[in-house]
Coordinates of C-alpha atoms in Angstrom, one line a residue:
M1 CA 179.5 124.7 139.0
E2 CA 177.5 124.2 135.8
F3 CA 174.2 124.8 137.6
Y4 CA 175.1 128.3 138.8
D5 CA 175.8 131.5 136.9
Q6 CA 179.6 131.6 136.3
A7 CA 179.7 135.2 137.5
Q8 CA 178.4 134.2 140.9
T9 CA 180.7 131.3 141.6
Q10 CA 184.1 132.2 140.0
Q11 CA 187.1 133.2 142.1
L12 CA 187.2 137.0 142.4
A13 CA 190.0 139.3 141.5
P14 CA 190.4 143.0 140.4
F15 CA 188.8 143.5 136.9
V16 CA 190.8 145.3 134.2
A17 CA 189.3 146.4 130.8
L18 CA 191.7 146.2 127.9
S19 CA 191.7 147.7 124.4
I20 CA 194.8 146.4 122.7
G21 CA 193.9 147.2 119.1
D22 CA 195.1 145.4 116.0
Y23 CA 198.8 146.0 116.0
E24 CA 201.6 143.6 115.3
V25 CA 202.3 143.3 119.0
S26 CA 198.6 142.8 120.0
S27 CA 198.7 139.0 120.0
V28 CA 201.9 139.0 122.1
L29 CA 200.4 141.5 124.5
K30 CA 197.3 139.4 124.9
K31 CA 199.3 136.2 125.5
N32 CA 201.2 137.8 128.3
F33 CA 198.1 139.4 129.9
E34 CA 196.4 136.0 129.7
A35 CA 199.1 134.5 131.9
F36 CA 197.6 136.6 134.8
N37 CA 194.0 136.1 133.8
I38 CA 191.7 134.0 136.1
A39 CA 188.4 135.0 134.4
N40 CA 185.9 132.1 134.8
H41 CA 188.2 130.1 137.2
I42 CA 186.6 128.6 140.2
W43 CA 190.0 128.0 141.8
N44 CA 193.5 129.5 141.2
N45 CA 196.4 128.9 143.6
S46 CA 196.9 132.7 143.9
L47 CA 194.1 132.6 146.4
L48 CA 196.2 130.6 148.9
K49 CA 197.1 132.7 151.9
N50 CA 200.7 133.4 152.9
R51 CA 202.0 132.1 149.6
L52 CA 204.5 134.1 147.5
S53 CA 202.2 134.0 144.4
E54 CA 201.8 136.7 141.8
S55 CA 198.6 138.7 141.8
R56 CA 196.0 137.6 139.4
F57 CA 193.4 139.7 137.6
I58 CA 190.2 139.3 135.6
F59 CA 190.6 140.7 132.1
H60 CA 187.9 141.5 129.5
Y61 CA 188.9 142.6 126.0
F62 CA 187.0 145.4 124.3
D63 CA 187.0 146.4 120.6
S64 CA 187.8 150.0 121.4
E65 CA 188.4 152.4 124.3
R66 CA 185.0 153.9 123.5
S67 CA 183.3 150.5 124.1
I68 CA 184.9 150.5 127.6
Y69 CA 183.7 154.0 128.4
K70 CA 180.2 153.1 127.2
S71 CA 180.2 150.1 129.5
I72 CA 181.3 152.1 132.5
C73 CA 178.7 154.8 131.8
S74 CA 175.9 152.3 131.7
Y75 CA 176.6 151.7 135.4
K76 CA 177.8 155.1 136.6
E77 CA 175.7 157.6 134.7
K78 CA 172.1 157.6 136.1
T79 CA 169.8 160.4 137.3
S80 CA 169.9 161.3 140.9
D81 CA 166.2 160.4 141.5
S82 CA 166.4 156.9 140.2
H83 CA 167.7 153.6 141.4
S84 CA 170.0 151.2 139.4
I85 CA 168.4 148.7 137.1
I86 CA 169.9 146.0 139.4
S87 CA 168.3 147.5 142.5
P88 CA 165.1 146.0 144.1
F89 CA 163.8 149.6 144.3
N90 CA 163.7 150.0 140.5
P91 CA 160.3 148.9 139.2
K92 CA 162.1 147.7 135.9
S93 CA 164.5 145.5 137.9
E94 CA 164.1 141.7 138.0
L95 CA 164.6 142.1 141.7
F96 CA 161.6 144.4 142.3
P97 CA 160.2 144.6 144.9
N98 CA 161.7 142.0 147.3
G99 CA 164.7 140.4 145.6
I100 CA 168.2 140.4 147.2
L101 CA 170.9 140.2 144.6
S102 CA 171.1 138.9 141.0
S103 CA 174.0 137.6 138.9
K104 CA 173.9 141.0 137.1
W105 CA 175.6 142.6 140.1
F106 CA 178.4 140.1 140.0
S107 CA 178.7 140.7 136.2
K108 CA 178.9 144.4 136.8
Y109 CA 182.2 144.0 138.7
L110 CA 183.5 141.2 136.5
S111 CA 182.9 142.5 133.0
G112 CA 181.2 145.9 133.1
L113 CA 182.8 148.2 135.6
P114 CA 186.7 147.9 135.8
F115 CA 188.9 149.5 138.3
A116 CA 191.4 150.2 135.5
V117 CA 191.5 150.7 131.8
I118 CA 194.5 149.8 129.7
S119 CA 194.5 151.1 126.1
V120 CA 197.2 150.8 123.4
Y121 CA 198.3 153.6 121.1
Q122 CA 200.8 153.8 118.3
L123 CA 203.6 156.4 118.5
N124 CA 203.6 158.2 115.1
S125 CA 206.9 158.3 113.2
N126 CA 206.3 162.1 113.0
R127 CA 206.8 163.8 116.4
N128 CA 204.6 166.7 115.3
Y129 CA 201.6 164.5 116.2
D130 CA 202.8 164.0 119.8
G131 CA 200.9 167.0 121.0
E132 CA 197.6 165.7 119.6
L133 CA 198.2 162.3 121.2
G134 CA 199.1 163.9 124.5
A135 CA 195.9 165.9 124.5
T136 CA 193.9 162.7 123.8
L137 CA 195.5 160.9 126.7
A138 CA 194.9 163.9 129.0
S139 CA 191.2 163.8 128.0
L140 CA 191.0 160.1 128.6
R141 CA 192.7 160.3 132.0
S142 CA 190.2 163.1 133.1
K143 CA 187.0 161.3 131.9
Y144 CA 187.9 158.1 133.7
L145 CA 189.1 159.9 136.8
K146 CA 185.6 161.2 137.5
F147 CA 184.5 157.6 137.8
N148 CA 187.5 156.7 140.0
V149 CA 188.8 154.4 137.3
H150 CA 192.5 154.3 136.7
F151 CA 193.6 154.9 133.1
V152 CA 196.8 153.4 131.7
A153 CA 198.2 154.3 128.2
L154 CA 200.5 151.7 126.6
I155 CA 202.5 153.4 123.8
V156 CA 203.8 151.1 121.0
S157 CA 206.9 152.6 119.4
S158 CA 209.2 151.7 116.6
E159 CA 211.6 154.5 117.3
K160 CA 215.2 153.3 116.8
N161 CA 216.7 156.2 118.8
L162 CA 215.9 155.3 122.4
D163 CA 216.9 158.7 123.7
E164 CA 214.6 160.4 121.3
E165 CA 211.9 157.9 122.3
A166 CA 212.4 158.7 126.0
N167 CA 212.1 162.5 125.3
R168 CA 208.9 162.0 123.3
I169 CA 207.3 159.8 126.1
A170 CA 208.3 162.5 128.6
V171 CA 206.4 165.1 126.6
L172 CA 203.4 162.8 126.4
R173 CA 203.6 162.3 130.2
Q174 CA 203.8 166.0 130.8
I175 CA 200.8 166.9 128.6
S176 CA 198.6 164.0 129.7
E177 CA 199.6 164.2 133.4
L178 CA 199.8 160.4 133.4
S179 CA 202.1 159.1 136.1
K180 CA 205.5 157.6 135.1
N181 CA 205.0 154.7 137.6
N182 CA 201.5 153.6 136.7
G183 CA 200.0 155.8 134.0
I184 CA 202.0 155.6 130.8
F185 CA 204.3 152.8 129.5
C186 CA 206.2 152.3 126.3
L187 CA 206.8 149.1 124.3
N188 CA 209.6 149.4 121.7
T189 CA 209.1 146.9 118.9
N190 CA 212.7 147.0 117.8
Q191 CA 213.8 145.0 120.9
D192 CA 213.2 141.3 121.7
I193 CA 209.4 141.6 121.6
E194 CA 208.7 138.4 123.6
C195 CA 211.0 139.2 126.5
T196 CA 210.2 142.9 126.6
T197 CA 206.5 142.4 126.5
E198 CA 206.6 139.8 129.3
I199 CA 208.6 142.2 131.5
L200 CA 206.4 145.2 130.6
T201 CA 203.1 143.3 131.4
T202 CA 204.4 142.3 134.8
S203 CA 205.4 145.9 135.5
I204 CA 202.1 147.3 134.5
L205 CA 200.1 144.9 136.6
S206 CA 202.3 145.3 139.6
S207 CA 201.8 149.1 139.4
L208 CA 198.0 148.7 139.6
K209 CA 197.7 147.0 143.0
S210 CA 197.2 150.2 145.0
A211 CA 194.7 151.5 142.4
A212 CA 192.7 148.3 142.8
T213 CA 192.6 148.5 146.6
E214 CA 191.4 152.2 146.5
F215 CA 188.7 151.4 143.9
Y216 CA 187.1 148.5 145.8
M217 CA 187.6 150.0 149.2
A218 CA 185.6 153.1 148.0
A219 CA 182.8 150.8 146.7
E220 CA 182.8 148.7 149.9
T221 CA 182.6 151.9 152.0
R222 CA 179.6 153.1 150.1
V223 CA 177.8 149.8 150.7
R224 CA 178.7 149.9 154.4
Q225 CA 177.3 153.4 154.7
R226 CA 173.9 152.1 153.5
F227 CA 173.3 150.0 156.6
G228 CA 170.3 151.2 158.5
K229 CA 169.0 153.2 155.5
Y230 CA 165.6 152.5 153.9
Y231 CA 164.2 153.8 150.7
T232 CA 160.6 154.4 149.8
L233 CA 159.3 151.5 147.7
P234 CA 157.2 152.6 144.7
S235 CA 153.6 151.3 144.6
N236 CA 153.2 148.0 142.7
Q237 CA 150.8 145.4 141.7
V238 CA 153.2 142.4 142.1
N239 CA 151.5 139.3 143.4
T240 CA 153.8 138.5 146.4
L241 CA 153.4 137.7 150.0
V242 CA 157.0 138.4 150.9
E243 CA 157.5 141.8 152.4
L244 CA 160.6 143.8 151.7
K245 CA 162.0 144.0 155.2
P246 CA 165.2 145.6 156.5
Q247 CA 166.5 142.1 156.9
I248 CA 166.5 141.6 153.1
L249 CA 168.4 144.8 152.5
E250 CA 170.9 143.9 155.2
I251 CA 171.6 140.5 153.6
R252 CA 172.0 142.3 150.2
N253 CA 174.6 144.7 151.7
L254 CA 176.4 141.9 153.5
I255 CA 176.8 139.9 150.3
K256 CA 178.0 142.9 148.4
R257 CA 180.6 143.8 151.1
S258 CA 181.9 140.2 151.3
M259 CA 182.4 140.1 147.5
L260 CA 184.0 143.6 147.3
L261 CA 186.4 142.6 150.0
Q262 CA 187.5 139.6 147.9
F263 CA 188.1 142.0 145.0
M264 CA 190.1 144.2 147.4
H265 CA 192.1 141.3 148.9
P266 CA 192.3 138.6 146.2
N267 CA 195.1 136.8 148.1
N268 CA 193.5 136.8 151.5
V269 CA 189.8 136.1 152.1
D270 CA 190.1 136.4 155.9
Y271 CA 188.5 139.8 155.6
S272 CA 185.4 138.5 153.9
L273 CA 184.8 135.2 155.7
P274 CA 183.1 136.7 158.8
I275 CA 180.8 138.8 156.6
L276 CA 180.0 135.8 154.4
E277 CA 179.1 133.8 157.5
K278 CA 176.7 136.6 158.7
A279 CA 175.1 136.8 155.3
Y280 CA 174.6 133.0 155.2
E281 CA 173.0 133.0 158.6
G282 CA 170.7 135.9 157.7
L283 CA 169.5 134.2 154.5
I284 CA 168.9 130.9 156.3
D285 CA 166.7 132.7 158.9
L286 CA 164.9 134.6 156.1
L287 CA 164.1 131.3 154.3
R288 CA 162.9 129.7 157.5
S289 CA 160.6 132.7 158.2
T290 CA 159.1 132.6 154.7
Q291 CA 158.6 128.8 154.5
T292 CA 154.8 129.1 154.7
V293 CA 154.8 131.4 151.6
F294 CA 157.3 129.5 149.6
F295 CA 155.9 126.0 150.3
S296 CA 152.3 127.0 149.8
P297 CA 150.5 125.0 147.1
T298 CA 149.1 128.3 145.8
I299 CA 152.4 130.1 145.6
S300 CA 152.5 132.9 143.0
T301 CA 154.8 132.8 139.9
H302 CA 156.7 135.8 141.4
D303 CA 157.3 134.2 144.8
L304 CA 158.4 130.9 143.1
K305 CA 161.1 132.8 141.2
L306 CA 161.9 134.6 144.5
Y307 CA 162.3 131.3 146.3
N308 CA 164.7 130.0 143.6
Q309 CA 166.7 133.3 143.8
Y310 CA 167.0 133.0 147.6
R311 CA 168.0 129.3 147.4
N312 CA 170.5 130.0 144.6
L313 CA 172.1 132.8 146.6
L314 CA 172.4 130.6 149.6
D315 CA 174.4 128.1 147.5
V316 CA 176.5 130.8 146.1
I317 CA 177.5 132.1 149.5
A318 CA 178.3 128.5 150.6
I319 CA 180.6 128.1 147.6
H320 CA 182.5 131.3 148.4
L321 CA 182.7 130.3 152.1
I322 CA 184.0 126.8 151.4
R323 CA 186.5 128.1 148.8
G324 CA 187.6 130.6 151.4
Y325 CA 188.3 128.0 154.1
F326 CA 190.3 126.0 151.5
S327 CA 192.3 129.1 150.7
I328 CA 193.4 129.7 154.3
E329 CA 194.3 126.0 154.5
E330 CA 191.6 124.9 156.8
P331 CA 190.1 122.0 154.9
V332 CA 188.4 120.4 157.8
A333 CA 186.4 123.6 158.4
A334 CA 185.6 123.8 154.7
L335 CA 184.3 120.3 154.6
R336 CA 182.3 120.7 157.8
K337 CA 180.8 123.9 156.5
H338 CA 179.8 122.0 153.3
R339 CA 178.1 119.3 155.3
A340 CA 176.4 121.9 157.6
H341 CA 175.1 123.6 154.4
I342 CA 173.5 120.4 153.2
E343 CA 171.9 119.7 156.6
N344 CA 170.6 123.3 156.8
V345 CA 168.9 123.2 153.4
L346 CA 167.5 119.6 153.9
D347 CA 166.0 120.8 157.1
L348 CA 164.2 123.6 155.1
L349 CA 163.1 121.1 152.4
Q350 CA 161.3 118.6 154.7
S351 CA 158.0 119.4 153.0
R352 CA 159.4 119.2 149.5
T353 CA 159.6 116.1 147.3
K354 CA 162.3 113.6 148.1
L355 CA 163.6 113.6 144.5
E356 CA 164.0 117.4 144.5
Q357 CA 166.1 117.1 147.7
L358 CA 168.3 114.4 146.2
I359 CA 168.9 116.3 143.0
W360 CA 170.0 119.4 145.0
E361 CA 172.2 117.3 147.3
S362 CA 173.9 115.7 144.3
I363 CA 174.8 119.1 142.9
Q364 CA 176.4 120.1 146.2
Y365 CA 178.7 117.0 146.2
Q366 CA 179.5 117.6 142.6
W367 CA 180.9 121.1 143.2
L368 CA 182.7 119.9 146.3
A369 CA 184.4 117.3 144.2
E370 CA 185.5 120.0 141.7
F371 CA 187.2 121.9 144.6
L372 CA 188.8 118.8 145.9
T373 CA 190.2 118.1 142.5
L374 CA 191.6 121.7 142.1
V375 CA 192.9 122.6 145.5
P376 CA 196.6 121.5 145.8
K377 CA 197.3 118.6 148.1
A378 CA 199.5 120.8 150.3
A379 CA 196.5 122.9 151.2
L380 CA 194.6 119.7 152.1
A381 CA 197.3 118.4 154.5
G382 CA 195.1 119.3 157.5
L383 CA 192.9 116.3 156.6
K384 CA 195.7 113.9 157.3
A385 CA 196.6 115.7 160.5
I386 CA 193.4 114.7 162.4
N387 CA 194.5 113.2 165.7
K388 CA 193.9 109.5 165.9
P389 CA 192.2 108.4 169.2
K390 CA 194.0 106.2 171.7
S391 CA 191.0 103.9 171.9
K392 CA 187.6 103.5 170.4
N393 CA 186.0 104.7 173.6
T394 CA 187.7 108.1 173.4
A395 CA 187.2 108.5 169.6
K396 CA 186.0 112.0 168.7
N397 CA 187.2 111.7 165.1
V398 CA 187.3 108.6 163.0
L399 CA 189.3 108.5 159.9
Y400 CA 188.5 106.1 157.1
F401 CA 189.5 106.0 153.4
G402 CA 187.9 108.9 151.7
G403 CA 186.3 110.5 154.7
I404 CA 186.2 111.5 158.3
A405 CA 183.5 111.0 160.9
F406 CA 183.3 113.6 163.7
H407 CA 181.9 112.5 167.0
D408 CA 181.8 115.9 168.8
N409 CA 179.0 118.3 169.7
F410 CA 177.6 117.8 166.2
Y411 CA 178.1 114.5 164.6
S412 CA 178.9 114.7 160.9
Q413 CA 180.6 112.8 158.2
V414 CA 182.6 114.5 155.4
V415 CA 184.1 113.2 152.1
T416 CA 187.8 114.0 151.6
E417 CA 188.5 112.3 148.2
P418 CA 187.2 113.9 144.9
G419 CA 186.5 110.5 143.4
L420 CA 184.2 109.5 146.3
A421 CA 182.6 113.0 146.3
Y422 CA 181.6 112.4 142.7
L423 CA 180.3 108.9 143.5
K424 CA 178.3 110.4 146.4
A425 CA 176.9 112.9 143.9
A426 CA 176.0 110.1 141.5
S427 CA 174.4 108.0 144.3
K428 CA 172.0 110.7 145.2
I429 CA 170.4 110.6 141.7
N430 CA 170.4 106.8 141.2
L431 CA 166.8 106.7 139.9
D432 CA 164.9 103.5 139.4
A433 CA 163.5 102.8 136.0
S434 CA 160.1 104.2 136.8
S435 CA 161.3 107.5 138.2
N436 CA 160.2 110.8 136.7
I437 CA 160.5 114.4 137.7
D438 CA 157.1 115.6 136.5
G439 CA 155.3 117.9 139.0
I440 CA 158.4 118.9 141.0
N441 CA 160.3 122.2 140.8
Q442 CA 162.3 121.6 137.6
H443 CA 164.9 124.2 138.4
F444 CA 167.9 122.1 137.4
F445 CA 166.6 119.4 135.0
S446 CA 163.8 119.4 132.5
S447 CA 163.3 115.7 132.3
T448 CA 164.2 112.3 133.8
E449 CA 166.5 111.6 130.9
A450 CA 168.4 114.8 131.6
V451 CA 169.0 113.6 135.1
R452 CA 170.2 110.2 133.9
R453 CA 172.6 111.8 131.3
H454 CA 173.9 114.1 134.1
R455 CA 174.5 111.1 136.3
I456 CA 176.5 109.4 133.5
S457 CA 178.7 112.5 133.2
I458 CA 179.3 112.5 137.0
L459 CA 180.3 108.9 136.9
K460 CA 182.7 109.6 134.1
M461 CA 184.2 112.4 136.2
A462 CA 184.5 110.0 139.2
K463 CA 186.4 107.6 136.9
S464 CA 188.7 110.3 135.6
V465 CA 190.1 111.0 139.1
Q466 CA 191.0 107.4 139.6
P467 CA 193.3 105.8 140.6
Y468 CA 194.2 107.1 144.0
D469 CA 197.8 107.5 145.1
D470 CA 197.2 105.6 148.3
K471 CA 199.2 102.4 148.0
D472 CA 196.9 100.6 150.5
V473 CA 194.0 100.8 148.0
E474 CA 195.9 100.5 144.7
S475 CA 195.0 96.9 144.2
H476 CA 191.3 97.7 144.4
V477 CA 191.3 100.5 141.8
D478 CA 190.3 98.3 138.9
G479 CA 187.4 96.9 140.8
R480 CA 186.2 100.4 141.6
I481 CA 186.6 101.5 138.0
G482 CA 184.7 98.4 137.0
L483 CA 181.8 99.3 139.3
I484 CA 181.7 102.8 137.9
D485 CA 181.6 101.4 134.3
W486 CA 178.8 99.1 135.4
Q487 CA 176.7 102.0 136.7
I488 CA 177.3 104.0 133.5
A489 CA 176.3 101.0 131.4
E490 CA 173.1 100.5 133.4
E491 CA 172.1 104.1 132.8
L492 CA 172.8 103.8 129.1
I493 CA 170.6 100.8 128.9
I494 CA 167.7 102.7 130.4
I495 CA 168.0 105.6 128.0
G496 CA 168.2 103.2 125.0
E497 CA 171.9 103.5 124.2
T498 CA 172.5 99.7 124.2
E499 CA 175.6 99.6 122.0
N500 CA 177.3 102.2 124.1
A501 CA 176.4 100.2 127.2
I502 CA 178.0 97.1 125.7
Q503 CA 181.2 99.0 125.3
Y504 CA 181.3 99.8 129.0
Y505 CA 180.5 96.2 129.9
A506 CA 183.4 95.1 127.7
E507 CA 185.7 97.6 129.4
I508 CA 185.0 96.0 132.7
L509 CA 186.1 92.6 131.5
K510 CA 189.5 94.1 130.4
E511 CA 190.4 95.3 134.0
K512 CA 193.6 93.5 135.0
N513 CA 192.7 93.0 138.7
L514 CA 189.1 91.9 138.1
K515 CA 189.9 88.3 139.0
T516 CA 189.4 89.4 142.6
W517 CA 186.0 90.7 141.6
N518 CA 184.5 87.5 140.2
T519 CA 180.9 88.4 141.2
L520 CA 181.1 91.6 139.2
K521 CA 182.6 89.8 136.2
Q522 CA 179.8 87.2 136.3
L523 CA 177.1 90.0 136.4
V524 CA 178.7 91.7 133.4
L525 CA 178.9 88.5 131.4
E526 CA 175.3 87.6 132.3
K527 CA 174.1 91.1 131.4
M528 CA 175.8 91.0 128.0
L529 CA 174.5 87.5 127.4
D530 CA 170.9 88.6 128.0
I531 CA 171.3 91.6 125.7
F532 CA 172.7 89.5 122.9
Y533 CA 169.9 87.0 123.4
E534 CA 167.3 89.8 123.0
Q535 CA 169.2 90.9 119.9
K536 CA 169.4 87.4 118.5
D537 CA 173.1 87.9 118.1
E538 CA 174.3 84.3 118.2
L539 CA 177.9 85.1 117.2
R540 CA 178.5 87.3 120.2
I541 CA 176.7 84.9 122.5
L542 CA 179.1 82.1 121.4
K543 CA 182.1 84.3 122.2
L544 CA 180.8 84.9 125.7
I545 CA 179.8 81.4 126.8
P546 CA 183.3 80.0 127.3
E547 CA 184.1 82.9 129.7
L548 CA 181.0 82.3 131.7
L549 CA 181.6 78.6 131.9
V550 CA 185.2 78.9 133.3
L551 CA 183.8 80.9 136.2
D552 CA 182.4 77.6 137.5
H553 CA 179.3 79.6 138.5
K554 CA 176.8 78.1 136.1
S555 CA 174.6 76.9 138.9
N556 CA 174.2 80.4 140.1
L557 CA 173.4 81.9 136.8
S558 CA 170.2 83.9 136.4
F559 CA 167.2 82.2 134.8
S560 CA 167.5 84.3 131.6
S561 CA 171.2 83.5 131.3
K562 CA 170.6 79.7 131.7
R563 CA 167.9 80.0 129.1
T564 CA 170.3 81.7 126.7
I565 CA 173.0 79.0 127.1
D566 CA 170.4 76.2 126.8
S567 CA 169.0 77.7 123.6
I568 CA 172.4 77.8 122.0
Q569 CA 173.3 74.3 123.2

């Protein structure tokens, strides 16, 4: 997902802001909270439907409670006659006047506006200060309540008399009006701190589920109530040919609702999938209707940025959709949606450069490979359950290693193995030596070398997910790894890293099953021989010649390789 803003593509879960201070127990507290933290994860198994998994959250740690409140106020406190800075109706917004949704909206709910605040306080050894602490907690509860944010106080105590401690906590609860069940908790440091903290952390987070549902439900309701509303757009001098139509605002609200529903139901995306589908269809239609503007040779700077924003959002919606289908254990639907997404966009890009299309398509297969690597095999079992046809004449689905071909109303082929998905991504950007990306939309890469280096990284990822567990192909694994190493070496040669390339060529020769891949071995030996000849490295040439000769393929050697051998002889 490296080509997208992390906030837009990560798995969603309720966001909690924490201020745990600098107490002796702070590090233990953080360790236990982190066990439930899925911040920046694109996949966590808690998303799987109908599994008995514990709820997960997104945590962000603040230096102080005041910092949390300041962050919340930056989103909540605004004058009644102005729009948010992340609204397309605000002239100061990057979305003004016809944008849909930026990554800042996602960041708002992932790191800026929590549904709950957990703050840690020390219980003074002198109970005379309890009234002051209780008043402070009451003030905090009240100020967060006006924003519909749930406040939790975690009291760290070293009181040895547990009955005395219980009485003091009861007084704090009475003064602050914080609930016993989900408002105030106590951690006694005189007990087994590791075990106690683990139990306490689980209790706190379990108590917050209803508060999370209420918070995100209220936000989703506000967005839903905006359907059909239209606001007066301030006059502007922006050079754009794209009009802010109700369709744009509808897509904006649909995306918001689908994401808020994921925050509300982090273990079941069934609620958000239909809305995501509708948002995707609306954005595709919008892109089709604005093709003449976006593909015009005289497109304005603003409209080019707008085009990139729309395209990015389309990919983001697709990522959430496909992850959603994986989570409800419908992998076939997920893979077919992925293929349909590629075909939809390629249809839009018919008037763009071929290289631009291939770069984008490569990125789509890369993030699919990431999902296929992370989603547990049990959730992908549906890929093995495709009914095999009784005869070729009645075949609707054809299974082959690493993929499925569907021969129904819409013919499509999908990749089912992560290694092959990575290789598919790499194959899309297999540039020839003269390729360059000058003059095309350099949204993802700034140079041809950057593309080549990225291809090398993809090939390395493809290699890392080998070998497959399938016994039928186990004997061919070394050959596939050898072919991957060959491609990496070839790219390294082009970008001038010859010595690194030689190391990869040498790795190929070490593969134990390469004796069944004699052609590849011969190519590698010839390539290394040619390199050493150019380097005038006679010692390394002499070491290679015996290996070439025993292949008994001397008559088929390339001209340059024959020349090399003859020059040594």
